[in-house]
XYZ file of C-alpha atoms in Angstrom:
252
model
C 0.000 0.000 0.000
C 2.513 2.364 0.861
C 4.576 1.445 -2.226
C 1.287 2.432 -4.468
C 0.802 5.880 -2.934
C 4.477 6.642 -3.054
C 4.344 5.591 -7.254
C 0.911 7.406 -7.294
C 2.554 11.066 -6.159
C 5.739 10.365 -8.151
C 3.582 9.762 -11.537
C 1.596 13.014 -10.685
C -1.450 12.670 -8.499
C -3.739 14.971 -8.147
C -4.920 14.084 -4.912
C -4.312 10.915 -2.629
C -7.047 9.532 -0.601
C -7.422 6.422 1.923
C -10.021 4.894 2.652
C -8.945 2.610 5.852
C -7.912 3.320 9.256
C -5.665 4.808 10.849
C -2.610 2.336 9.682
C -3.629 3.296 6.160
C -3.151 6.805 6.730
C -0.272 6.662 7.839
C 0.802 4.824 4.619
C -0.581 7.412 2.527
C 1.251 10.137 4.676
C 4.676 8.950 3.992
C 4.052 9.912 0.306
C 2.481 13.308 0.408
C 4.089 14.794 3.471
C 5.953 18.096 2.404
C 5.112 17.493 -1.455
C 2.081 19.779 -1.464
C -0.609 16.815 -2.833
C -3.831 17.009 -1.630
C -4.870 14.194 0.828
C -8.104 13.132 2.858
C -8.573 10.175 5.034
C -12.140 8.196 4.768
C -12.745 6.896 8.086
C -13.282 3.028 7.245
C -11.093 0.966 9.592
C -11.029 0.007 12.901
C -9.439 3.182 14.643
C -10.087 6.578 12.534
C -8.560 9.114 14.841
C -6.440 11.373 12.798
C -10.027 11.371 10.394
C -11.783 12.665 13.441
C -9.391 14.866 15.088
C -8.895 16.496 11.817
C -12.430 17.196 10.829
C -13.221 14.452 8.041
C -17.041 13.338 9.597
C -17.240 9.930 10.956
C -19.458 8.177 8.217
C -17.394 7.010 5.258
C -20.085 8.188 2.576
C -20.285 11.621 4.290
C -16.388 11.649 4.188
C -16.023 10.996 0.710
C -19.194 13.927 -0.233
C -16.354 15.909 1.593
C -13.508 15.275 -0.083
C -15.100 15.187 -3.488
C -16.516 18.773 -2.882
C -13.114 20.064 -1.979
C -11.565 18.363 -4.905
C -14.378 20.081 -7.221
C -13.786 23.583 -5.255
C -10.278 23.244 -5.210
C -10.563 23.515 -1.402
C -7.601 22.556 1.171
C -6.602 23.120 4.725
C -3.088 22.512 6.178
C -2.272 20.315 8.862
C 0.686 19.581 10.598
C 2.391 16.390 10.699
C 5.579 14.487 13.126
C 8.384 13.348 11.635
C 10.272 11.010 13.448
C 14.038 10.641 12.756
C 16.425 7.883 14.222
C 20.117 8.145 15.061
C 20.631 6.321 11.425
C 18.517 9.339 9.630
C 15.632 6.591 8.794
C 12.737 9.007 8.809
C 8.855 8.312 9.488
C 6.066 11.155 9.545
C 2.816 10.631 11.405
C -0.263 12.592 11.797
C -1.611 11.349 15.463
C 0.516 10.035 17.946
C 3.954 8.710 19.174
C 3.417 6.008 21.807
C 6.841 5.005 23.054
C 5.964 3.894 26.490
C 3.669 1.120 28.021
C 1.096 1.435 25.238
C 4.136 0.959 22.347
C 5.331 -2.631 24.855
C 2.228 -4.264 24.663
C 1.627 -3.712 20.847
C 5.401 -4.808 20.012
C 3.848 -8.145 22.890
C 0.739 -8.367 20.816
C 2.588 -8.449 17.377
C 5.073 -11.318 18.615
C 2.217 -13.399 19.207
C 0.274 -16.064 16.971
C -2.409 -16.699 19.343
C -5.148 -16.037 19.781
C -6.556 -14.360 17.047
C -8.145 -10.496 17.176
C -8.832 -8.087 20.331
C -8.295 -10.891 22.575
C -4.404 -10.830 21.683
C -4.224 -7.314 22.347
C -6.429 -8.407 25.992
C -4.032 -11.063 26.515
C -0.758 -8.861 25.863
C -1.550 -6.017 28.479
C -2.582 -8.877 31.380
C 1.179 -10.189 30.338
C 2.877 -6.433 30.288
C 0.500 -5.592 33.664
C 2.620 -8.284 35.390
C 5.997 -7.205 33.933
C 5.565 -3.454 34.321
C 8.182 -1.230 35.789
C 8.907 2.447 35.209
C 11.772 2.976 32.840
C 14.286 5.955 32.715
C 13.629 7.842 29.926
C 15.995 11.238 28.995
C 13.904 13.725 26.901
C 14.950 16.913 25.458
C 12.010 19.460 24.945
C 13.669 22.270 22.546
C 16.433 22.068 23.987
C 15.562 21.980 27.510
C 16.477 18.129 29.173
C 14.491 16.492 31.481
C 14.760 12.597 32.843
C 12.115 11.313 34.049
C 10.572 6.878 35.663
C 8.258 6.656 33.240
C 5.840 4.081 32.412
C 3.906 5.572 29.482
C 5.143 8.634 27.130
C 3.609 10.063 24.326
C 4.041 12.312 21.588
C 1.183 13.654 19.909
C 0.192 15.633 17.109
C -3.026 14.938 17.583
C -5.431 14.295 20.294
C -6.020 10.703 20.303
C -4.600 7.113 19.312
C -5.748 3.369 19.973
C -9.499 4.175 18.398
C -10.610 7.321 20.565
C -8.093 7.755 23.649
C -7.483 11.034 24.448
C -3.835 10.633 25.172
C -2.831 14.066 24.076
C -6.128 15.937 25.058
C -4.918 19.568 23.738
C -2.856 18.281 21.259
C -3.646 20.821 18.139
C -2.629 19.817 14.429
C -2.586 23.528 13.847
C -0.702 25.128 16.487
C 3.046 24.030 15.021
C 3.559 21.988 18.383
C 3.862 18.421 19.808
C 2.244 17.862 23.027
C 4.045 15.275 25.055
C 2.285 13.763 28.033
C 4.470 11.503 30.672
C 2.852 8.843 32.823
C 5.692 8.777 35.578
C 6.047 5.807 37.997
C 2.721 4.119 38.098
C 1.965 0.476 39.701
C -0.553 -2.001 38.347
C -3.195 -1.019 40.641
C -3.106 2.598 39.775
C -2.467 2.530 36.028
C -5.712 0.467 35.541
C -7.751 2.893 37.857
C -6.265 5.463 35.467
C -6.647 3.686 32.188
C -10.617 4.504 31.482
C -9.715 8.104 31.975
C -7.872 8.411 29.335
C -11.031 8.126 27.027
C -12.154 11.063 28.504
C -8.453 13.339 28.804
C -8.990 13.446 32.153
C -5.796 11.333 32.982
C -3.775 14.600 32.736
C -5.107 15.704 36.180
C -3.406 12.623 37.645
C -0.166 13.847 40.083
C 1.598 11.151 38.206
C 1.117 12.495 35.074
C 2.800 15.616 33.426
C 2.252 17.487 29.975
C 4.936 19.291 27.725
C 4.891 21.498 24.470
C 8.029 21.558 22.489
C 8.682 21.935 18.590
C 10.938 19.298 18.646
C 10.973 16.371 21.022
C 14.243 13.985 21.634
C 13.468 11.028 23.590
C 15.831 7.962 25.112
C 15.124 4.478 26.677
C 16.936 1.191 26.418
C 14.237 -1.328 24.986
C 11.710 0.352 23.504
C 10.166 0.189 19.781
C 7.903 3.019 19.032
C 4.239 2.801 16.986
C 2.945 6.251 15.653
C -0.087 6.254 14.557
C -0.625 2.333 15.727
C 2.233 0.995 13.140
C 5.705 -0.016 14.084
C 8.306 2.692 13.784
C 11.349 3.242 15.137
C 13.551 1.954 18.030
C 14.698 5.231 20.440
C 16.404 7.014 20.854
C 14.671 9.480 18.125
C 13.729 12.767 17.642
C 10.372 13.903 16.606
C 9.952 17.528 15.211
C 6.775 19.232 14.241
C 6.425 20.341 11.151
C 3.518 22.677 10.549
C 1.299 22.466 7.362
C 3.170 19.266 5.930
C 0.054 18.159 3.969
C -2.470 19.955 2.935
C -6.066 18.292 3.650
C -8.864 18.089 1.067
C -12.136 19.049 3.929
């Protein structure tokens, strides 16, 4: 999929448009971020959060009315995207959020294993990360500024929201030119699952545990952890995620 966009905005698209979820987009995003195509996101997989948080309404049909009216008007909006960048200079862009904490553990868990099949894997991987779980040290450099932090969760977000509607990121604005990075510090079982259904709400940011940041660009350390932006396997850390405002420009 992401090979087909990439040819599609090399042989001169006029637009790009998925019609998935949120793994999708961000296959579509690594071929029209910074080139200036057009691109809109119909909501039709399982998590549609960059769809939602960017304005694209929540029923497919509606979406694509949308997109098609902007295309006829010549109508688009810019949005800001990530970009991610490892010590090697491999580079990823993503248009929600950077989990690189607890959340990114149990998905790399999840992905390692064969059974069983659907949500219950995902079920099956936190009960096994619950019992593992220990705060890690992570070293993060907000513009400059360090600070190191026991950590069990951090994210990065462009957005508001990841993992089909959790408000990680809760004032996380893909307009504003910043990344909003919120750090669950050194949580036990017991209270990180009294915390967890907050998040759906934002209200996890009110936790004394739990800290929130606003930098341009973001450097972030651990030992052992591989990062998902936007749900999809990225990059190991150390990286450094920069926000780059009005990378693609949004047919809506």
């Amino acid at each position: 999929a992401e090979a087909a966009c990439r040819a599609a905005v090399a042989d001169g698209a006029a637009a790009l448009v998925t019609v998935g979820g949120d793994g999708t987009v961000h296959r579509g995003l690594q071929a029209v971020a910074g080139t200036g195509v057009p691109f809109a996101a119909v909501p039709a997989g399982a998590g549609n959060v960059f769809a939602a948080d960017t304005g694209f309404p929540a029923d497919p049909i509606a979406a694509a009315e949308t997109v098609a009216a902007a295309l006829r008007e010549g109508r688009t909006r810019p949005v800001d995207l990530a970009r991610l960048t490892g010590p090697g200079g491999d580079t990823r862009w993503y248009g929600a959020v950077l989990a690189a904490g607890f959340d990114a553990i149990v998905n790399e868990r999840a992905n390692r294993m064969r059974r069983p099949r659907g949500p219950r894997r995902y079920d099956l991987a936190i009960l096994v990360e619950l019992a593992r779980l220990r705060p890690r040290r992570y070293t993060l450099r907000l513009d400059g500024e360090p600070l190191e932090c026991d950590a069990v969760l951090v994210a990065v977000g462009n957005c508001a929201s990841y993992g089909g509607g959790m408000r990680i990121c809760p004032d996380a604005d893909p307009t504003d030119g910043l990344l909003d990075v919120v750090v669950g510090g050194r949580f036990d079982r017991r209270t990180l699952i009294r915390v967890k259904p907050r998040i759906y709400r934002g209200t996890h940011v009110r936790h004394p545990l739990v800290s929130s940041h606003r930098a341009r660009t973001v450097e972030l350390a651990a030992e052992g952890i591989t990062t998902y932006a936007d749900g999809e396997r990225c990059l190991d850390l150390p990286v450094t995620v920069t926000a780059v405002p009005g990378a693609v420009r949004l047919l809506r």
